[in-house]
PDB file of C-alpha atoms in Angstrom:
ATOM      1  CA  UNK A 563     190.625  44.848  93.702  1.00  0.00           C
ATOM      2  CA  UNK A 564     193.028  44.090  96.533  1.00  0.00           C
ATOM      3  CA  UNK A 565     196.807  42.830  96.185  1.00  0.00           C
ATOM      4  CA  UNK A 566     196.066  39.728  97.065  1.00  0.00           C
ATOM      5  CA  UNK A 567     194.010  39.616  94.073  1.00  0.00           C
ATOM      6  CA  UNK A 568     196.255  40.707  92.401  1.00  0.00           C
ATOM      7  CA  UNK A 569     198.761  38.433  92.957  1.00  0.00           C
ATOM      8  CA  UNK A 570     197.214  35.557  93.034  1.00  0.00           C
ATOM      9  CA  UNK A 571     195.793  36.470  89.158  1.00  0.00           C
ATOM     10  CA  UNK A 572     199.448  36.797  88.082  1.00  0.00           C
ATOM     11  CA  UNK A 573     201.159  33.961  89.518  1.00  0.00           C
ATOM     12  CA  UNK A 574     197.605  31.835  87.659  1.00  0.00           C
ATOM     13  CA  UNK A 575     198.560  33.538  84.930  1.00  0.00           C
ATOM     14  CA  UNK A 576     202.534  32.623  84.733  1.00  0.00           C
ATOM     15  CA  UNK A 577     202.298  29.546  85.626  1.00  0.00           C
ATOM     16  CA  UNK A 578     201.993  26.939  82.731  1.00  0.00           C
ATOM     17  CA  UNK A 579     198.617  24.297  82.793  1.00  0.00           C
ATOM     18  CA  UNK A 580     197.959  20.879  81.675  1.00  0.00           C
ATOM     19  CA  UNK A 581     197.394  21.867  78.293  1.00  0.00           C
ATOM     20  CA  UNK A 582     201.051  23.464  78.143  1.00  0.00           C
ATOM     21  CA  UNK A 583     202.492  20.391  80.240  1.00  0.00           C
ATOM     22  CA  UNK A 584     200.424  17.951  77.575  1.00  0.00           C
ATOM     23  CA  UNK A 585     201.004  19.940  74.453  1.00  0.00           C
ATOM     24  CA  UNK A 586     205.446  19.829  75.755  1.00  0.00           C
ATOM     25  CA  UNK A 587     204.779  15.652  76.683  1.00  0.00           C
ATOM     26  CA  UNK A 588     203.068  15.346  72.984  1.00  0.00           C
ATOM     27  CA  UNK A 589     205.695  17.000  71.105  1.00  0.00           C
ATOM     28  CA  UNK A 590     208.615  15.431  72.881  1.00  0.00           C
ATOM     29  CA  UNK A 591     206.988  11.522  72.463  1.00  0.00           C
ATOM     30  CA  UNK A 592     205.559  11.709  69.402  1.00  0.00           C
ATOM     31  CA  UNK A 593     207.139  14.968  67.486  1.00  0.00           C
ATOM     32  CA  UNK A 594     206.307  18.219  66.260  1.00  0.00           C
ATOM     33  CA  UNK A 595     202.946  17.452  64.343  1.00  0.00           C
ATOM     34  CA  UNK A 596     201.601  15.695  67.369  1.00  0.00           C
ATOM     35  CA  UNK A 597     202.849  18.687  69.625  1.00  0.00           C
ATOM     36  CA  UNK A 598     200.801  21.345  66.923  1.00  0.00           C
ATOM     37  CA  UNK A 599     197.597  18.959  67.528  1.00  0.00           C
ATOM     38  CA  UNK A 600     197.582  18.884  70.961  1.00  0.00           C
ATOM     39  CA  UNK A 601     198.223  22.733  71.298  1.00  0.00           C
ATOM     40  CA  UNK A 602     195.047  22.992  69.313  1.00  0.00           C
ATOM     41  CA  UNK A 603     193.123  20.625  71.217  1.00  0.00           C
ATOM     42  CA  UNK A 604     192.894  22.019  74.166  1.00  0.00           C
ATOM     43  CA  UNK A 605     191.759  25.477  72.893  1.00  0.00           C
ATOM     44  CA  UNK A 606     188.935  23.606  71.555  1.00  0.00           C
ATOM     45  CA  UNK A 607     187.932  21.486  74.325  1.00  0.00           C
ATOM     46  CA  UNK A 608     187.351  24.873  76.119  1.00  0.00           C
ATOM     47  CA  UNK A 609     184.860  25.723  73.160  1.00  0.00           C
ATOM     48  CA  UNK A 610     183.105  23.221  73.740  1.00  0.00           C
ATOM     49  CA  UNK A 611     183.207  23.424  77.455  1.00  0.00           C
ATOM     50  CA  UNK A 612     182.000  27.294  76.588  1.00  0.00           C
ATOM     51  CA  UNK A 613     179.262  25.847  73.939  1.00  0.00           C
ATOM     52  CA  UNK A 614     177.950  23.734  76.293  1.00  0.00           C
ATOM     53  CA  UNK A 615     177.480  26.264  78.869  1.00  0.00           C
ATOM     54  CA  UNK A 616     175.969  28.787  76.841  1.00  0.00           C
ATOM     55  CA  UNK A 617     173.356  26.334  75.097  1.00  0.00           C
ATOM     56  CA  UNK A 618     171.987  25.291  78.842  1.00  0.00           C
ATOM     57  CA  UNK A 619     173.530  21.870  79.243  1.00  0.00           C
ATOM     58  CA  UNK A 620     175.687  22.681  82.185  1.00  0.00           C
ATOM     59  CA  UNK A 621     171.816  24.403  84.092  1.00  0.00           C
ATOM     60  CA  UNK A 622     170.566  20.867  82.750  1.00  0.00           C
ATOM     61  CA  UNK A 623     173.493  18.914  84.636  1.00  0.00           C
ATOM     62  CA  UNK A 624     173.105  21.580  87.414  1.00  0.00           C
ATOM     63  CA  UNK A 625     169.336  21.132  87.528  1.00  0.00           C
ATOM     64  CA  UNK A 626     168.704  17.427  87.274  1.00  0.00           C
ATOM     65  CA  UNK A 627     171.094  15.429  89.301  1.00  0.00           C
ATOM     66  CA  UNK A 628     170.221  11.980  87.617  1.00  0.00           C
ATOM     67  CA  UNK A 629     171.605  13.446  84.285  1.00  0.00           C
ATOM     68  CA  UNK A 630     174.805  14.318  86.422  1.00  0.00           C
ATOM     69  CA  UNK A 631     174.861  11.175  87.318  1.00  0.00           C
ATOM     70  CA  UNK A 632     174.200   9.420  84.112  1.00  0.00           C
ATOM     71  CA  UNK A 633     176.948  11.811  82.579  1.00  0.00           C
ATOM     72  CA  UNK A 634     179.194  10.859  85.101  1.00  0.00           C
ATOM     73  CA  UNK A 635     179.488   6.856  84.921  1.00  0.00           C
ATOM     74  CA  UNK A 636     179.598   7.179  81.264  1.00  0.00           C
ATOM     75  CA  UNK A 637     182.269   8.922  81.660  1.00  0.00           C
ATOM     76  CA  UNK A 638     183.797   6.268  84.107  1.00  0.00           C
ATOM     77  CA  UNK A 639     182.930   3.606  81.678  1.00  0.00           C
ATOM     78  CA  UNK A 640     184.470   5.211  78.926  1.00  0.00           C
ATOM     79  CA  UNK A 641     188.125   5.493  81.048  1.00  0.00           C
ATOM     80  CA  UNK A 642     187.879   1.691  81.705  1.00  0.00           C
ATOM     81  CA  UNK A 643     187.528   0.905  78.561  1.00  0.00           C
ATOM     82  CA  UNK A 644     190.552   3.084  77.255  1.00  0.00           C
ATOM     83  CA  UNK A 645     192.536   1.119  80.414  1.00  0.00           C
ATOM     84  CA  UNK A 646     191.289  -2.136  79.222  1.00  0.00           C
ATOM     85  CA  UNK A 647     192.091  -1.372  75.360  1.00  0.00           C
ATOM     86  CA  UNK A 648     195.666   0.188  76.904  1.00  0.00           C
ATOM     87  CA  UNK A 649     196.627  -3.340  78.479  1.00  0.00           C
ATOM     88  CA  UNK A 650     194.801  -6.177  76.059  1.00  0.00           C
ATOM     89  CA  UNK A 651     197.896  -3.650  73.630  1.00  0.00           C
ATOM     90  CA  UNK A 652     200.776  -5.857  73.419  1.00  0.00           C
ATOM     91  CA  UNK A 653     202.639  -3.242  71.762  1.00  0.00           C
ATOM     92  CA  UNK A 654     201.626   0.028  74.142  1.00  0.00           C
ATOM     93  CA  UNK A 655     203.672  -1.480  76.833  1.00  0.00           C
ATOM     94  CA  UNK A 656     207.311  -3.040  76.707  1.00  0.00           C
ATOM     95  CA  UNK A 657     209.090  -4.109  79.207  1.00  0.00           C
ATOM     96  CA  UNK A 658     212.587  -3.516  79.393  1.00  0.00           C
ATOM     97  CA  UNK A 659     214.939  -5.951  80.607  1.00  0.00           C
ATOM     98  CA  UNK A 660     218.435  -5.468  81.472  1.00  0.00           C
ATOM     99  CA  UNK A 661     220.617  -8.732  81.802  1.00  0.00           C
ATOM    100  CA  UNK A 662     223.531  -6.718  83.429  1.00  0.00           C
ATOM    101  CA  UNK A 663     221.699  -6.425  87.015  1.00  0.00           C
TER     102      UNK A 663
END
């Protein structure tokens, strides 16, 4: 192993990830509980992620690039339709208004 290695392992290592960056926004919107959830989310996303993987479904994806595909605009669908259910929300966003400017 060279230094670079080395050093590019540790400073990977030290510096926090989403998860920590999510887990901190979670607890400081919503509280401790949410904060305790969200720390173990993301370990188990990576399960699954791991699960996946080991049961062949990531060599299917790799393999057959119309599952890819299919896999892929579901996916897409599925974040339009969290947008769309985010903004038909009349309560998700508020607008502030401030009479003194």
């Amino acid at each position: 192993m060279s230094l670079a290695f080395l050093l590019t392992t540790l400073v990977v290592v030290v510096t926090p990830g989403t998860g920590l960056v999510y887990t901190l926004a979670a607890g400081l919107a919503r509280g401790r509980r949410a904060s305790v959830v969200a720390a173990a989310g993301c370990p188990l996303a990576i399960v699954l992620h791991v699960l996946s993987t080991v049961t062949g479904a990531a060599a299917l994806l790799h393999a057959s690039a119309t599952a890819f595909q299919v896999l892929k605009y579901a996916g897409v669908a599925y974040l339009l339709y969290m947008a769309w259910a985010v903004v038909r929300d009349r309560e998700a966003i508020v607008r502030v208004t401030d009479d003194r400017c």
